[in-house]
mmCIF file of N, CA, C and O in Angstrom:
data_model
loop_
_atom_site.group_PDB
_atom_site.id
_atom_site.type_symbol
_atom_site.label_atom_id
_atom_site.label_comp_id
_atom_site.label_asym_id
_atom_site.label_seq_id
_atom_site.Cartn_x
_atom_site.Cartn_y
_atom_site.Cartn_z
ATOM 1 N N UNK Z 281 0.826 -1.195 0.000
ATOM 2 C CA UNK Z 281 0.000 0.000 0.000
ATOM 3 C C UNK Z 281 0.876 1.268 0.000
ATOM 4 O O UNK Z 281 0.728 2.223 -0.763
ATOM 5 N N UNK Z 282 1.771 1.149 0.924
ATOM 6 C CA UNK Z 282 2.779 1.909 0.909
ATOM 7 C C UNK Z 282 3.250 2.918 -0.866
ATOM 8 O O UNK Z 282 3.047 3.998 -1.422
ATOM 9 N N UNK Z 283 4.043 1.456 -1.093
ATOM 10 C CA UNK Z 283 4.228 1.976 -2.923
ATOM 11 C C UNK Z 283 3.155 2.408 -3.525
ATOM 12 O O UNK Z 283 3.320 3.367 -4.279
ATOM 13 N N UNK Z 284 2.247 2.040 -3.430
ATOM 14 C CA UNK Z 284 0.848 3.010 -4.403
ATOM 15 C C UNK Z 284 0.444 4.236 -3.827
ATOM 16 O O UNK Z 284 0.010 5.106 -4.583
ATOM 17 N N UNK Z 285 0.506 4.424 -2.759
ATOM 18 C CA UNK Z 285 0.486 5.994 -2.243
ATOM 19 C C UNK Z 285 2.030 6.599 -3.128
ATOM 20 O O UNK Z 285 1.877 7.227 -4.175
ATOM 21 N N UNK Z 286 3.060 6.406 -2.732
ATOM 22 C CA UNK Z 286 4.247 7.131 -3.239
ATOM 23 C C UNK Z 286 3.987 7.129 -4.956
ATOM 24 O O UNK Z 286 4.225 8.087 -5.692
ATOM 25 N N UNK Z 287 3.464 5.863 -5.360
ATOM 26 C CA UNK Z 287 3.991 5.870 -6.842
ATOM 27 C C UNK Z 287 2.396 6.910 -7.467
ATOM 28 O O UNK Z 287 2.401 7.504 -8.544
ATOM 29 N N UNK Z 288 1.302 6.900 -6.591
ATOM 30 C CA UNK Z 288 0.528 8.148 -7.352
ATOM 31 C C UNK Z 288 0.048 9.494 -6.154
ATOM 32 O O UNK Z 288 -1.017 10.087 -5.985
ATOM 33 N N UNK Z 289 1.499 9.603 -5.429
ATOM 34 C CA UNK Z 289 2.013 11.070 -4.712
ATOM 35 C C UNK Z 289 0.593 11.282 -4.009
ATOM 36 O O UNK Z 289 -0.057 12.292 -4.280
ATOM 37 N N UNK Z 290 0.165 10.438 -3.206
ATOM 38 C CA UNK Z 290 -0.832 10.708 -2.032
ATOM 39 C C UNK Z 290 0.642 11.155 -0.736
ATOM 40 O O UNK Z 290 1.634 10.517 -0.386
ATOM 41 N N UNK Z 291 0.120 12.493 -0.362
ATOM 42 C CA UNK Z 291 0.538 12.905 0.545
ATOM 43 C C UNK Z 291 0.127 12.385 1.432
ATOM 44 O O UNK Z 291 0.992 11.998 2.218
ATOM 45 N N UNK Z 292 -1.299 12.093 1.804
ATOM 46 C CA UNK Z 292 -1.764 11.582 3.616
ATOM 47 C C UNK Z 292 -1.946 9.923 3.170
ATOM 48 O O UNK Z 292 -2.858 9.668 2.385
ATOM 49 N N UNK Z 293 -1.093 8.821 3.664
ATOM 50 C CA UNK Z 293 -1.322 7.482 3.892
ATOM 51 C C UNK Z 293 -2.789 6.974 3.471
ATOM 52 O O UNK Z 293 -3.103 6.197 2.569
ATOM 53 N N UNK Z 294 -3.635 7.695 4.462
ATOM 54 C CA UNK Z 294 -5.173 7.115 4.691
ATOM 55 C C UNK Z 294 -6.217 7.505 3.020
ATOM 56 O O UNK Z 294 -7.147 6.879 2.512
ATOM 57 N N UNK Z 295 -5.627 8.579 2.659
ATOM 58 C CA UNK Z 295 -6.026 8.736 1.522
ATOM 59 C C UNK Z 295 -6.041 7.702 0.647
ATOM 60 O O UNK Z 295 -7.128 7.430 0.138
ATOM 61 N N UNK Z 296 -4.699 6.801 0.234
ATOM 62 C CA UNK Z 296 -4.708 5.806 -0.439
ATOM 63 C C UNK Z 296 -5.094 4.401 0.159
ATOM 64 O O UNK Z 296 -5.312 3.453 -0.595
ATOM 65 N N UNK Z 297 -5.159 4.309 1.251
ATOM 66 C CA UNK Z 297 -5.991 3.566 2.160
ATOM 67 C C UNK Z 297 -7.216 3.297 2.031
ATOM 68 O O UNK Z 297 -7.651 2.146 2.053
ATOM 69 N N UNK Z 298 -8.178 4.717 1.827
ATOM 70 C CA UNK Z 298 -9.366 4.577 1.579
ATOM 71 C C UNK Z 298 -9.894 3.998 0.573
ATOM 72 O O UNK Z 298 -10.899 3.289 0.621
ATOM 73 N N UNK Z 299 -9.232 4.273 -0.431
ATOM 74 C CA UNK Z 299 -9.514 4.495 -1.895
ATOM 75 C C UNK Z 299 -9.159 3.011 -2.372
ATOM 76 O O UNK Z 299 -9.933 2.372 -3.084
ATOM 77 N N UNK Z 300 -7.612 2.378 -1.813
ATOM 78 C CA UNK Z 300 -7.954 0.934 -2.335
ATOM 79 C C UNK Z 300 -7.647 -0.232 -1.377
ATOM 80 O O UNK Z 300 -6.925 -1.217 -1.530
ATOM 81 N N UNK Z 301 -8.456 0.197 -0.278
ATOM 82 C CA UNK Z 301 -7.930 -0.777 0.826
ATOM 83 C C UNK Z 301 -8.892 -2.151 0.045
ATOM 84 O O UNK Z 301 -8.651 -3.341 -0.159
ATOM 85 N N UNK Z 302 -9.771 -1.469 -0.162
ATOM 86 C CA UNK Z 302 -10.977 -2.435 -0.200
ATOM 87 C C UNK Z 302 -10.656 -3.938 -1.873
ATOM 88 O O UNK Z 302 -11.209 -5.001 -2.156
ATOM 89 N N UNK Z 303 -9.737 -3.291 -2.372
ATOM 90 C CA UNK Z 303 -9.686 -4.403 -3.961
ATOM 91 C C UNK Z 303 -8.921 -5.319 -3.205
ATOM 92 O O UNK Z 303 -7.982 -5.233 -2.413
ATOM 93 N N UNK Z 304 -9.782 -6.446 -3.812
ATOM 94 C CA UNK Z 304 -9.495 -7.861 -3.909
ATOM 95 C C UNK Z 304 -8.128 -8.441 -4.499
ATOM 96 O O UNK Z 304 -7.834 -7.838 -5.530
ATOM 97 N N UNK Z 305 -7.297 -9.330 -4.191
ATOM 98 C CA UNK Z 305 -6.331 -10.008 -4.714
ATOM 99 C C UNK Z 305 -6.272 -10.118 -6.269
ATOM 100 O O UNK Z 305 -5.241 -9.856 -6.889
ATOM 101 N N UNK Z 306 -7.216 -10.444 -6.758
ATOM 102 C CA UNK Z 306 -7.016 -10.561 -8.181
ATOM 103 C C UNK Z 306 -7.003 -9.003 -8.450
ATOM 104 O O UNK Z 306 -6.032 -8.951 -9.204
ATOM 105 N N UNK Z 307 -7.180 -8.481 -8.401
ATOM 106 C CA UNK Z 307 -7.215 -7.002 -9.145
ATOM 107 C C UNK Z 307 -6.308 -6.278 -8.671
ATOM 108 O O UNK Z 307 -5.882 -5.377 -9.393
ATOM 109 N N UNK Z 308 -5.718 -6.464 -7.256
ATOM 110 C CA UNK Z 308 -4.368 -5.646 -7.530
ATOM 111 C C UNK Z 308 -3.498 -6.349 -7.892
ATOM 112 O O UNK Z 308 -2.397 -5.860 -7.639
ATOM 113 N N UNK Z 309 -3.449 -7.626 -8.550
ATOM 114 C CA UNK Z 309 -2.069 -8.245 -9.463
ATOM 115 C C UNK Z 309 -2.861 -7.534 -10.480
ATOM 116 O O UNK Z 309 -1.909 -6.794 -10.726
ATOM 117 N N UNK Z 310 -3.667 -7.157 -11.194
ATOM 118 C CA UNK Z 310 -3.798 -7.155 -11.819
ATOM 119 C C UNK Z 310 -3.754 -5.519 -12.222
ATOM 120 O O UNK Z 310 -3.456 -5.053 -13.321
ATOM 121 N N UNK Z 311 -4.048 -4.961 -11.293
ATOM 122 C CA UNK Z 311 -3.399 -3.180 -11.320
ATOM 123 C C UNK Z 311 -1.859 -3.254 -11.585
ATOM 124 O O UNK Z 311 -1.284 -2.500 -12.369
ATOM 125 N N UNK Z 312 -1.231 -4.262 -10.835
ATOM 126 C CA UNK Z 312 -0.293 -4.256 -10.544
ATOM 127 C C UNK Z 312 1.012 -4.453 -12.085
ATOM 128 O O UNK Z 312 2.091 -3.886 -12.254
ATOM 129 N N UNK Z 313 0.227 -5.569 -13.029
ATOM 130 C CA UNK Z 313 0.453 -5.608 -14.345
ATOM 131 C C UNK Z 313 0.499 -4.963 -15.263
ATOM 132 O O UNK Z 313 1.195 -5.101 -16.269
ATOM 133 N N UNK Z 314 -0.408 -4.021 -14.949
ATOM 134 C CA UNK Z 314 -0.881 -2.830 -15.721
ATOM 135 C C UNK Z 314 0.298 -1.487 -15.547
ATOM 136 O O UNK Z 314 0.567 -0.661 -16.419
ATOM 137 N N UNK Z 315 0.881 -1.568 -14.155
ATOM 138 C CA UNK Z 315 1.451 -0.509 -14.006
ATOM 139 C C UNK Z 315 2.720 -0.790 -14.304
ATOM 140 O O UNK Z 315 3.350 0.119 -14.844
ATOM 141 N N UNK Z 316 3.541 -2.293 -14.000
ATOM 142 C CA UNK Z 316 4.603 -2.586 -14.729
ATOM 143 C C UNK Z 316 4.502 -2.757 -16.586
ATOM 144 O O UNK Z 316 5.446 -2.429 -17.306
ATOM 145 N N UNK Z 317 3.740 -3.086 -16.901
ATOM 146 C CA UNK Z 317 3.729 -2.618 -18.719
ATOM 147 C C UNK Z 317 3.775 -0.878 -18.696
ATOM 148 O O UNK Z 317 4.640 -0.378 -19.415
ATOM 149 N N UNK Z 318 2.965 -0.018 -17.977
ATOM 150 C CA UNK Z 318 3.653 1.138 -18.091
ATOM 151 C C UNK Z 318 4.712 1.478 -18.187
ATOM 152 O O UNK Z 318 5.184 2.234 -19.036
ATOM 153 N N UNK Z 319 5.368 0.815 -17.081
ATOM 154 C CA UNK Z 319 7.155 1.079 -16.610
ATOM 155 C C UNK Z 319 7.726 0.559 -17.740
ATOM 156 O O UNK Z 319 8.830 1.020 -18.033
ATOM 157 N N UNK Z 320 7.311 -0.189 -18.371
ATOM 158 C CA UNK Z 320 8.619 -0.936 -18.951
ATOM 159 C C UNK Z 320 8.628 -0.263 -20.218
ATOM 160 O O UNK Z 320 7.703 -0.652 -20.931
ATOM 161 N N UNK Z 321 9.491 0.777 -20.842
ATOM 162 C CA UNK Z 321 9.385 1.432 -21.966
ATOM 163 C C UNK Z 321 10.621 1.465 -22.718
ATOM 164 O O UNK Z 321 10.670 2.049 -23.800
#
């Protein structure tokens, strides 16, 4: 959770907390895929 606050610059923790405490396992591998094909350029 940590890295997704820093990597989309939430200043307050709980902010990104709120927003994706709640997704399920499959979908943050699967955010998670999405954001490494970004990276990889």
């Amino acid at each position: 959770m940590k890295d997704i606050q820093e990597y989309l610059g939430h200043a307050d923790f709980s902010t990104t907390a709120k927003t994706y405490a709640h997704v399920d396992f499959s979908r943050k591998n699967d955010m998670s895929n999405r954001i490494d094909g970004v990276l990889k350029f």
